XYZ file of C-alpha atoms in Angstrom:
243
model
C 0.406 -32.443 26.371
C 3.124 -29.956 27.336
C 2.447 -27.866 24.229
C -1.277 -27.855 24.927
C -0.639 -26.719 28.486
C 1.686 -23.980 27.268
C -0.970 -22.808 24.834
C -3.548 -22.716 27.560
C -1.296 -20.701 29.874
C 0.020 -18.194 27.338
C -1.901 -15.415 25.649
C -2.465 -15.747 21.922
C 0.264 -13.820 20.124
C -1.290 -11.443 17.609
C 0.977 -9.251 15.572
C -0.472 -5.853 14.603
C -0.878 -5.536 10.852
C -0.046 -3.009 8.168
C -2.232 -3.687 5.123
C -1.000 -2.657 1.673
C -3.987 -2.489 -0.696
C -3.473 -1.603 -4.325
C -2.767 -2.711 -7.876
C 0.377 -4.199 -9.454
C 2.631 -1.525 -7.961
C 1.607 -2.905 -4.580
C 1.589 -6.558 -5.677
C 5.190 -6.230 -6.855
C 6.266 -4.410 -3.679
C 7.571 -7.595 -2.028
C 9.984 -8.313 -4.862
C 13.689 -7.763 -4.267
C 14.293 -4.141 -3.187
C 10.529 -3.524 -3.185
C 8.928 -0.850 -1.023
C 6.711 -3.378 0.781
C 9.702 -5.583 1.570
C 11.456 -2.532 2.998
C 8.527 -1.874 5.340
C 8.386 -5.523 6.373
C 12.087 -5.452 7.231
C 11.753 -2.246 9.256
C 8.749 -3.584 11.154
C 9.872 -7.164 11.792
C 8.970 -8.301 15.335
C 6.548 -5.358 15.534
C 4.000 -5.774 12.717
C 2.992 -8.108 9.943
C 3.067 -6.241 6.644
C 0.331 -7.823 4.520
C 0.459 -7.484 0.735
C -2.974 -7.255 -0.856
C -1.877 -5.821 -4.171
C -3.840 -7.153 -7.134
C -2.315 -6.550 -10.544
C -4.487 -4.811 -13.101
C -7.258 -3.828 -10.686
C -8.959 -0.449 -10.478
C -10.989 1.222 -7.733
C -14.292 -0.054 -9.159
C -13.183 -3.607 -8.436
C -11.193 -2.765 -5.301
C -14.129 -1.305 -3.403
C -15.959 -4.616 -3.868
C -13.042 -6.578 -2.422
C -12.175 -4.409 0.567
C -15.044 -5.637 2.808
C -13.828 -9.182 2.162
C -10.344 -8.264 3.406
C -11.264 -6.364 6.561
C -14.276 -6.866 8.792
C -14.963 -5.305 12.146
C -15.412 -8.653 13.862
C -12.282 -10.395 12.625
C -9.480 -8.038 11.813
C -9.976 -4.287 11.993
C -8.806 -4.003 15.592
C -5.354 -5.377 14.739
C -4.725 -2.980 11.831
C -2.359 -0.134 12.632
C -2.069 1.265 9.097
C -3.648 0.811 5.657
C -2.322 2.123 2.349
C -4.767 2.547 -0.540
C -2.776 2.840 -3.761
C -4.870 2.906 -6.934
C -5.142 5.101 -10.002
C -2.560 3.812 -12.465
C -5.243 1.621 -14.076
C -8.262 3.862 -13.455
C -6.513 6.609 -15.418
C -6.035 4.459 -18.530
C -7.519 6.186 -21.576
C -11.113 5.059 -22.096
C -10.955 4.772 -25.870
C -7.807 2.611 -25.768
C -8.277 0.670 -22.515
C -11.991 0.597 -21.629
C -11.718 -2.455 -19.368
C -9.465 -0.822 -16.785
C -10.555 2.793 -17.232
C -12.692 4.356 -14.509
C -14.036 7.920 -15.016
C -12.361 10.544 -12.845
C -15.466 11.357 -10.782
C -16.134 7.677 -10.107
C -12.496 7.134 -9.140
C -12.787 9.831 -6.484
C -16.111 8.424 -5.276
C -14.643 4.921 -5.062
C -11.679 6.110 -2.997
C -14.033 7.978 -0.689
C -16.225 4.892 -0.388
C -13.249 2.764 0.648
C -12.142 5.272 3.271
C -15.690 5.488 4.616
C -15.898 1.705 4.794
C -12.662 1.506 6.769
C -13.953 4.124 9.170
C -17.197 2.148 9.562
C -15.221 -0.853 10.844
C -13.228 1.355 13.230
C -10.072 1.854 11.179
C -9.668 5.512 12.013
C -8.601 8.190 9.513
C -5.189 8.582 11.142
C -4.377 4.974 10.195
C -5.219 5.427 6.493
C -2.752 6.649 3.873
C -3.848 7.263 0.293
C -1.123 7.078 -2.357
C -1.533 8.727 -5.742
C -0.405 6.958 -8.901
C 3.180 7.770 -9.872
C 3.836 9.875 -12.948
C 3.770 8.108 -16.311
C 6.843 8.297 -18.541
C 5.093 8.113 -21.884
C 8.042 7.169 -24.179
C 8.957 4.139 -22.051
C 5.349 3.024 -21.546
C 4.627 3.431 -25.262
C 7.559 1.114 -25.975
C 6.116 -1.451 -23.552
C 2.681 -1.147 -25.170
C 4.032 -1.505 -28.700
C 5.898 -4.657 -27.656
C 2.503 -6.157 -26.813
C 0.936 -4.942 -30.048
C -0.953 -2.131 -28.324
C -0.979 1.642 -28.653
C 0.033 4.033 -25.884
C -2.988 3.739 -23.572
C -2.180 6.232 -20.812
C -0.961 9.819 -20.537
C 0.895 11.596 -17.769
C -1.443 14.587 -17.863
C -4.472 12.350 -17.312
C -2.687 10.452 -14.543
C -2.045 13.814 -12.908
C -5.769 14.559 -12.824
C -6.356 11.316 -10.950
C -3.513 12.123 -8.572
C -5.095 15.505 -7.818
C -8.445 13.799 -7.188
C -6.760 11.391 -4.764
C -5.212 14.298 -2.857
C -8.612 16.021 -2.701
C -10.316 12.885 -1.343
C -7.676 12.610 1.378
C -8.249 16.249 2.301
C -12.013 15.766 2.478
C -11.773 12.510 4.453
C -9.065 13.643 6.857
C -6.539 10.971 5.912
C -2.851 11.256 5.134
C -1.823 11.245 1.477
C 1.402 10.567 -0.370
C 1.318 12.524 -3.628
C 3.767 10.373 -5.536
C 2.880 11.968 -8.871
C 4.016 15.405 -7.718
C 6.943 14.342 -5.541
C 8.589 12.224 -8.213
C 8.372 14.982 -10.805
C 10.414 17.304 -8.632
C 13.238 15.319 -10.206
C 13.297 16.504 -13.823
C 14.352 13.044 -15.001
C 11.622 11.173 -13.131
C 11.898 8.290 -15.630
C 14.636 6.821 -13.417
C 11.956 6.048 -10.820
C 10.152 3.776 -13.292
C 11.133 0.430 -14.772
C 8.884 0.534 -17.843
C 7.320 3.978 -17.688
C 4.549 2.826 -15.326
C 5.871 0.436 -12.661
C 8.564 1.345 -10.153
C 12.267 0.760 -10.645
C 14.608 -0.043 -7.766
C 15.138 3.699 -7.340
C 11.394 4.321 -7.418
C 10.767 1.633 -4.830
C 13.422 3.168 -2.590
C 11.905 6.624 -3.036
C 8.395 5.430 -2.174
C 9.664 3.417 0.815
C 11.437 6.466 2.258
C 8.442 8.741 1.715
C 6.048 6.228 3.233
C 8.295 5.439 6.172
C 8.480 9.119 7.079
C 4.696 8.979 7.509
C 4.550 5.600 9.247
C 7.465 6.073 11.614
C 5.546 8.439 13.899
C 2.506 6.153 13.881
C 4.393 2.936 14.560
C 7.611 3.850 16.361
C 6.042 3.330 19.777
C 5.011 -0.249 19.018
C 6.989 -2.711 21.132
C 9.016 -5.618 19.783
C 7.028 -8.763 20.342
C 8.622 -11.409 22.550
C 11.773 -10.653 24.541
C 15.257 -10.396 23.105
C 16.880 -13.808 23.349
C 19.477 -12.668 25.897
C 16.626 -11.565 28.155
C 14.947 -14.983 28.223
C 15.438 -16.774 31.531
C 17.044 -19.953 30.251
C 16.492 -21.717 33.583
C 12.778 -20.957 33.473
C 11.786 -19.950 29.904
C 8.097 -20.181 30.733
C 8.472 -17.163 32.991
C 9.723 -15.101 30.048
C 7.668 -16.496 27.176
C 4.214 -17.290 28.570
């Protein structure tokens, strides 16, 4: 009875949310030293960081899922930031990986469609960050492909075209963009950012986390910590502090 009364008296606690939407590089981001885990640690008590990374997916499939993740009536109002991080699979070479490949023009259209959908449910452009695919280190990825009995099915030059398209979509839609493909290649030995030529290493995760945080910090720094610090709770009358 006491718990029911407390629930009736107190306001429902709703944490704001940061939604990470992407492929395996996002799905793996909550692993040890992952970039998503870094964000979650920085934003604890302020935001829920929600991982909606889906390994192997491309933008053709992602745009079908997005309306099932965010709807105006149920969740858009609580979202303070969304990352859209696709392209590593879309840019797979058509002749060697037709299932994941998405043509460049369609990739750009799909990204634009997802941004437009978010805007339609009142997730404004300033809360959306597009992330380009990282560069591909072909020797390492070829080794990973050969181990599975496959041929090298991606190229860094092609991935770069998709990264440029992502940057252009962000420019046209008025969103922020993190051009990972370009930024990582400022280091001549960018292979150290990648664990297998495609996915991020610990160093790559750290690099992405720092780059992303520099963009999110201004957006989220003003958010308050939810619930008072324990020393500030009135222990003689906790209801006064907590309800």
